Coordinates of N, CA and C in Angstrom, one line a residue:
M1 N 13.3 -6.5 0.7 CA 12.6 -5.3 0.4 C 11.2 -5.6 -0.1
I2 N 10.2 -4.8 0.2 CA 8.9 -4.9 -0.2 C 8.8 -5.0 -1.7
K3 N 9.5 -4.1 -2.3 CA 9.5 -4.0 -3.8 C 9.8 -5.3 -4.5
D4 N 10.7 -6.1 -3.9 CA 11.1 -7.4 -4.4 C 9.9 -8.4 -4.6
H5 N 8.8 -8.1 -3.9 CA 7.7 -9.0 -3.9 C 6.5 -8.5 -4.7
V6 N 6.5 -7.3 -5.1 CA 5.4 -6.6 -5.7 C 5.0 -7.2 -7.1
Y7 N 6.0 -7.5 -7.9 CA 5.7 -8.0 -9.3 C 4.9 -9.3 -9.2
K8 N 5.4 -10.2 -8.3 CA 4.7 -11.5 -8.1 C 3.2 -11.3 -7.9
F9 N 2.9 -10.5 -7.0 CA 1.5 -10.3 -6.7 C 0.7 -9.5 -7.7
Y10 N 1.3 -8.4 -8.1 CA 0.6 -7.4 -9.0 C 0.4 -8.0 -10.5
I11 N 1.5 -8.5 -11.0 CA 1.5 -8.9 -12.4 C 1.2 -10.4 -12.5
A12 N 2.0 -11.2 -11.8 CA 1.9 -12.7 -12.0 C 0.6 -13.2 -11.4
Q13 N 0.1 -12.6 -10.3 CA -1.1 -13.1 -9.7 C -2.3 -12.2 -10.0
N14 N -2.1 -11.2 -10.7 CA -3.2 -10.2 -11.1 C -3.9 -9.6 -9.9
R15 N -3.2 -9.3 -8.9 CA -3.8 -8.7 -7.7 C -3.9 -7.2 -7.9
S16 N -4.8 -6.5 -7.1 CA -4.9 -5.1 -7.3 C -3.7 -4.4 -6.6
C17 N -3.7 -3.1 -6.8 CA -2.6 -2.3 -6.1 C -2.7 -2.5 -4.6
A18 N -3.8 -2.3 -4.0 CA -4.0 -2.5 -2.6 C -3.6 -3.8 -2.1
E19 N -4.1 -4.9 -2.8 CA -3.7 -6.2 -2.4 C -2.2 -6.5 -2.5
S20 N -1.7 -6.0 -3.6 CA -0.3 -6.3 -3.9 C 0.7 -5.7 -2.9
I21 N 0.5 -4.4 -2.6 CA 1.4 -3.8 -1.7 C 1.3 -4.4 -0.3
F22 N 0.0 -4.7 0.1 CA -0.3 -5.3 1.4 C 0.4 -6.7 1.5
L23 N 0.1 -7.5 0.4 CA 0.7 -8.9 0.4 C 2.2 -8.8 0.4
A24 N 2.8 -7.9 -0.3 CA 4.3 -7.8 -0.4 C 4.8 -7.4 1.0
A25 N 4.2 -6.5 1.6 CA 4.7 -6.1 3.0 C 4.5 -7.2 4.0
N26 N 3.4 -7.9 3.9 CA 3.1 -9.0 4.8 C 4.1 -10.1 4.6
E27 N 4.5 -10.4 3.4 CA 5.5 -11.4 3.1 C 6.9 -11.0 3.6
E28 N 7.3 -9.7 3.3 CA 8.6 -9.2 3.7 C 8.8 -9.1 5.2
Y29 N 7.7 -8.7 5.9 CA 7.8 -8.4 7.3 C 7.1 -9.4 8.2
G30 N 6.5 -10.5 7.6 CA 5.9 -11.5 8.4 C 4.8 -10.9 9.3
L31 N 3.9 -10.1 8.8 CA 2.9 -9.5 9.5 C 1.8 -10.4 10.0
G32 N 1.7 -11.6 9.5 CA 0.7 -12.5 9.9 C -0.7 -12.2 9.5
A33 N -0.9 -11.5 8.4 CA -2.2 -11.1 7.9 C -3.1 -12.3 7.6
S34 N -4.3 -12.3 8.0 CA -5.2 -13.4 7.7 C -5.8 -13.3 6.3
A35 N -6.5 -14.3 5.9 CA -7.2 -14.3 4.6 C -8.3 -13.2 4.6
Q36 N -8.9 -13.0 5.8 CA -10.0 -11.9 5.9 C -9.3 -10.6 5.8
T37 N -8.1 -10.4 6.3 CA -7.5 -9.1 6.1 C -7.2 -8.8 4.7
L38 N -6.7 -9.8 4.0 CA -6.4 -9.7 2.5 C -7.7 -9.3 1.8
K39 N -8.8 -10.0 2.1 CA -10.1 -9.6 1.5 C -10.5 -8.2 1.8
A40 N -10.2 -7.7 3.0 CA -10.5 -6.3 3.3 C -9.6 -5.4 2.5
A41 N -8.4 -5.7 2.2 CA -7.5 -4.9 1.4 C -8.1 -4.7 0.0
G42 N -8.8 -5.7 -0.5 CA -9.4 -5.6 -1.8 C -10.4 -4.5 -1.9
A43 N -11.0 -4.1 -0.8 CA -12.0 -3.0 -0.8 C -11.4 -1.7 -1.2
F44 N -10.0 -1.5 -1.2 CA -9.4 -0.3 -1.5 C -8.9 -0.3 -3.0
S45 N -9.2 -1.4 -3.7 CA -8.8 -1.4 -5.1 C -9.4 -0.3 -5.9
G46 N -8.7 0.2 -6.8 CA -9.2 1.3 -7.6 C -9.7 2.5 -6.8
G47 N -8.9 2.8 -5.8 CA -9.3 4.0 -4.9 C -10.6 3.8 -4.3
A48 N -10.7 2.6 -3.5 CA -12.0 2.3 -2.8 C -13.1 2.1 -3.9
C49 N -12.7 1.6 -5.0 CA -13.6 1.3 -6.1 C -14.3 2.6 -6.7
C50 N -13.8 3.8 -6.4 CA -14.4 5.0 -6.9 C -13.4 6.1 -7.2
G51 N -12.1 5.7 -7.3 CA -11.1 6.7 -7.7 C -10.5 7.5 -6.6
S52 N -10.9 7.2 -5.3 CA -10.5 8.0 -4.2 C -9.0 7.6 -3.8
L53 N -8.7 7.4 -2.5 CA -7.4 7.1 -2.1 C -6.8 5.9 -2.9
C54 N -5.6 6.2 -3.5 CA -4.9 5.1 -4.3 C -4.8 3.8 -3.5
G55 N -5.1 2.7 -4.1 CA -5.0 1.4 -3.5 C -3.6 1.1 -3.0
A56 N -2.5 1.6 -3.7 CA -1.2 1.4 -3.2 C -0.9 2.1 -1.9
A57 N -1.5 3.3 -1.8 CA -1.3 4.0 -0.5 C -2.2 3.4 0.6
A58 N -3.4 3.0 0.2 CA -4.3 2.3 1.2 C -3.7 1.0 1.7
G59 N -3.2 0.2 0.8 CA -2.6 -1.1 1.2 C -1.4 -0.9 2.0
G60 N -0.6 0.2 1.7 CA 0.6 0.5 2.6 C 0.1 0.9 4.0
A61 N -0.9 1.7 4.0 CA -1.4 2.2 5.3 C -1.9 1.0 6.1
M62 N -2.5 0.0 5.5 CA -3.0 -1.2 6.2 C -1.7 -2.0 6.8
A63 N -0.7 -2.1 6.0 CA 0.5 -2.7 6.4 C 1.1 -2.0 7.7
I64 N 1.2 -0.7 7.6 CA 1.7 0.1 8.7 C 0.8 -0.2 10.0
A65 N -0.5 -0.2 9.8 CA -1.4 -0.5 10.9 C -1.1 -1.8 11.6
L66 N -0.9 -2.8 10.7 CA -0.6 -4.2 11.3 C 0.7 -4.2 12.0
A67 N 1.7 -3.4 11.6 CA 3.0 -3.5 12.1 C 3.2 -2.6 13.3
T68 N 2.2 -1.7 13.6 CA 2.4 -0.7 14.7 C 1.3 -0.8 15.8
G69 N 1.8 -1.0 17.0 CA 0.9 -1.1 18.1 C 0.2 -2.5 18.3
G70 N -0.5 -2.6 19.3 CA -1.1 -3.9 19.7 C -2.5 -4.0 19.1
P71 N -3.0 -5.3 19.0 CA -4.3 -5.5 18.4 C -5.5 -4.9 19.3
E72 N -5.3 -4.7 20.5 CA -6.4 -4.2 21.4 C -6.4 -2.7 21.5
E73 N -5.4 -2.1 21.0 CA -5.3 -0.6 21.1 C -6.2 0.1 20.0
P74 N -7.1 0.9 20.4 CA -8.0 1.6 19.5 C -7.1 2.5 18.5
A75 N -7.5 2.5 17.3 CA -6.7 3.3 16.3 C -6.6 4.7 16.7
H76 N -7.6 5.3 17.2 CA -7.5 6.8 17.6 C -6.5 7.0 18.8
D77 N -6.2 6.0 19.5 CA -5.2 6.1 20.6 C -3.8 5.7 20.2
N78 N -3.6 5.1 19.0 CA -2.3 4.7 18.5 C -1.7 5.8 17.8
V79 N -1.0 6.7 18.5 CA -0.4 7.9 17.9 C 0.7 7.6 16.9
E80 N 1.5 6.6 17.3 CA 2.6 6.2 16.4 C 2.1 5.7 15.0
M81 N 1.1 4.9 15.1 CA 0.5 4.4 13.8 C -0.1 5.6 13.0
R82 N -0.8 6.4 13.6 CA -1.5 7.5 12.9 C -0.4 8.5 12.3
E83 N 0.6 8.7 13.0 CA 1.7 9.6 12.5 C 2.4 9.0 11.3
K84 N 2.7 7.7 11.4 CA 3.4 7.0 10.3 C 2.5 6.9 9.1
I85 N 1.2 6.6 9.2 CA 0.3 6.5 8.1 C 0.2 7.9 7.4
K86 N 0.0 8.9 8.3 CA -0.1 10.3 7.7 C 1.1 10.7 6.9
A87 N 2.3 10.4 7.5 CA 3.5 10.8 6.8 C 3.7 9.9 5.5
F88 N 3.4 8.7 5.6 CA 3.5 7.8 4.4 C 2.5 8.3 3.3
V89 N 1.3 8.6 3.6 CA 0.3 9.0 2.6 C 0.8 10.4 2.0
E90 N 1.2 11.3 2.9 CA 1.7 12.6 2.4 C 2.9 12.4 1.5
E91 N 3.8 11.6 1.9 CA 5.0 11.4 1.0 C 4.7 10.7 -0.3
F92 N 3.7 9.8 -0.3 CA 3.2 9.1 -1.5 C 2.6 10.2 -2.4
A93 N 1.8 11.0 -1.8 CA 1.1 12.1 -2.6 C 2.1 13.0 -3.3
Q94 N 3.1 13.4 -2.5 CA 4.1 14.3 -3.1 C 4.9 13.6 -4.2
A95 N 5.3 12.4 -4.0 CA 6.0 11.7 -5.0 C 5.2 11.3 -6.3
A96 N 4.0 10.9 -6.1 CA 3.1 10.5 -7.2 C 2.3 11.7 -7.8
G97 N 2.3 12.8 -7.2 CA 1.5 13.9 -7.7 C 0.2 14.1 -7.1
S98 N -0.3 13.0 -6.4 CA -1.6 13.0 -5.7 C -1.7 11.7 -4.9
E99 N -2.6 11.7 -4.0 CA -2.9 10.4 -3.3 C -4.2 9.8 -3.9
L100 N -4.8 10.5 -4.9 CA -6.1 10.0 -5.4 C -5.9 9.1 -6.7
C101 N -6.5 8.0 -6.7 CA -6.3 7.0 -7.8 C -6.7 7.7 -9.1
R102 N -7.8 8.4 -9.1 CA -8.3 9.1 -10.4 C -7.3 10.1 -10.9
E103 N -6.3 10.6 -10.1 CA -5.3 11.5 -10.6 C -4.0 10.8 -10.8
V104 N -3.7 9.7 -10.1 CA -2.4 9.0 -10.2 C -2.5 8.1 -11.4
K105 N -3.6 7.4 -11.6 CA -3.7 6.4 -12.6 C -3.4 6.9 -14.0
P106 N -3.9 8.0 -14.5 CA -3.6 8.5 -15.8 C -2.1 8.8 -16.0
E107 N -1.4 9.1 -15.0 CA 0.0 9.4 -15.1 C 0.9 8.1 -15.1
Y108 N 0.5 7.1 -14.4 CA 1.3 5.9 -14.2 C 0.9 4.6 -15.0
F109 N -0.4 4.6 -15.4 CA -0.9 3.4 -16.0 C -0.1 3.1 -17.4
Q110 N 0.3 1.9 -17.6 CA 0.9 1.4 -18.8 C 0.2 0.1 -19.3
E111 N -0.1 0.0 -20.5 CA -0.7 -1.2 -21.1 C 0.2 -2.4 -20.8
G112 N -0.4 -3.4 -20.3 CA 0.4 -4.7 -20.0 C 1.0 -4.7 -18.6
R113 N 1.2 -3.5 -18.0 CA 1.8 -3.4 -16.7 C 0.9 -2.7 -15.7
R114 N -0.2 -2.2 -16.2 CA -1.2 -1.5 -15.4 C -0.5 -0.4 -14.5
C115 N -0.7 -0.4 -13.3 CA -0.1 0.7 -12.4 C 1.1 0.1 -11.6
L116 N 1.9 -0.8 -12.2 CA 3.0 -1.4 -11.5 C 3.9 -0.3 -10.9
A117 N 4.2 0.7 -11.7 CA 5.1 1.8 -11.3 C 4.6 2.5 -10.0
T118 N 3.3 2.6 -9.9 CA 2.7 3.2 -8.7 C 2.9 2.3 -7.5
V119 N 2.7 1.0 -7.6 CA 2.9 0.1 -6.5 C 4.3 0.0 -6.1
E120 N 5.2 0.0 -7.1 CA 6.7 0.0 -6.8 C 7.1 1.3 -6.1
L121 N 6.5 2.4 -6.5 CA 6.8 3.7 -5.8 C 6.4 3.6 -4.3
A122 N 5.1 3.1 -4.1 CA 4.6 2.9 -2.7 C 5.5 2.0 -1.9
A123 N 5.9 0.9 -2.6 CA 6.8 -0.1 -1.9 C 8.1 0.6 -1.4
D124 N 8.7 1.4 -2.3 CA 9.9 2.0 -1.9 C 9.7 3.0 -0.7
L125 N 8.6 3.7 -0.7 CA 8.4 4.7 0.3 C 8.0 3.9 1.6
L126 N 7.3 2.8 1.5 CA 6.7 2.1 2.7 C 7.8 1.6 3.6
E127 N 9.0 1.2 3.0 CA 10.1 0.6 3.7 C 10.4 1.3 5.0
Q128 N 10.5 2.6 4.9 CA 10.9 3.4 6.1 C 9.9 3.4 7.2
Y129 N 8.6 3.2 6.9 CA 7.6 3.2 7.9 C 7.3 1.9 8.5
M130 N 7.9 0.8 8.1 CA 7.7 -0.5 8.6 C 8.7 -0.8 9.7
K131 N 9.5 0.1 10.1 CA 10.5 -0.2 11.1 C 10.1 0.4 12.4

């Protein structure tokens, strides 16, 4: 399960929400993500560095994108990917109370654990979209 890998990346390696969920999914499902892709995941840390889409949701969306469809297929033509990502983000927003980092963080942040609960929530939800 993706959740089994989250702590290692988020707490032990001090990765961001986006990086952690993406790395955990990559490890669990063997997505073959490159170092450049990991670097790109970092752009979504802290809600794209401005409190927007939660990094845990964004990292999950990136994992779904890697797992769905071929590399040559344009994203706007990949209906399966788009439907899965939309459903995942909507389910995350419902469970967390919002999809926005600036709204989720005040509810989930804990000293010493940061937003681990948010990343674990996203990991639990992401499982069903990776199949």
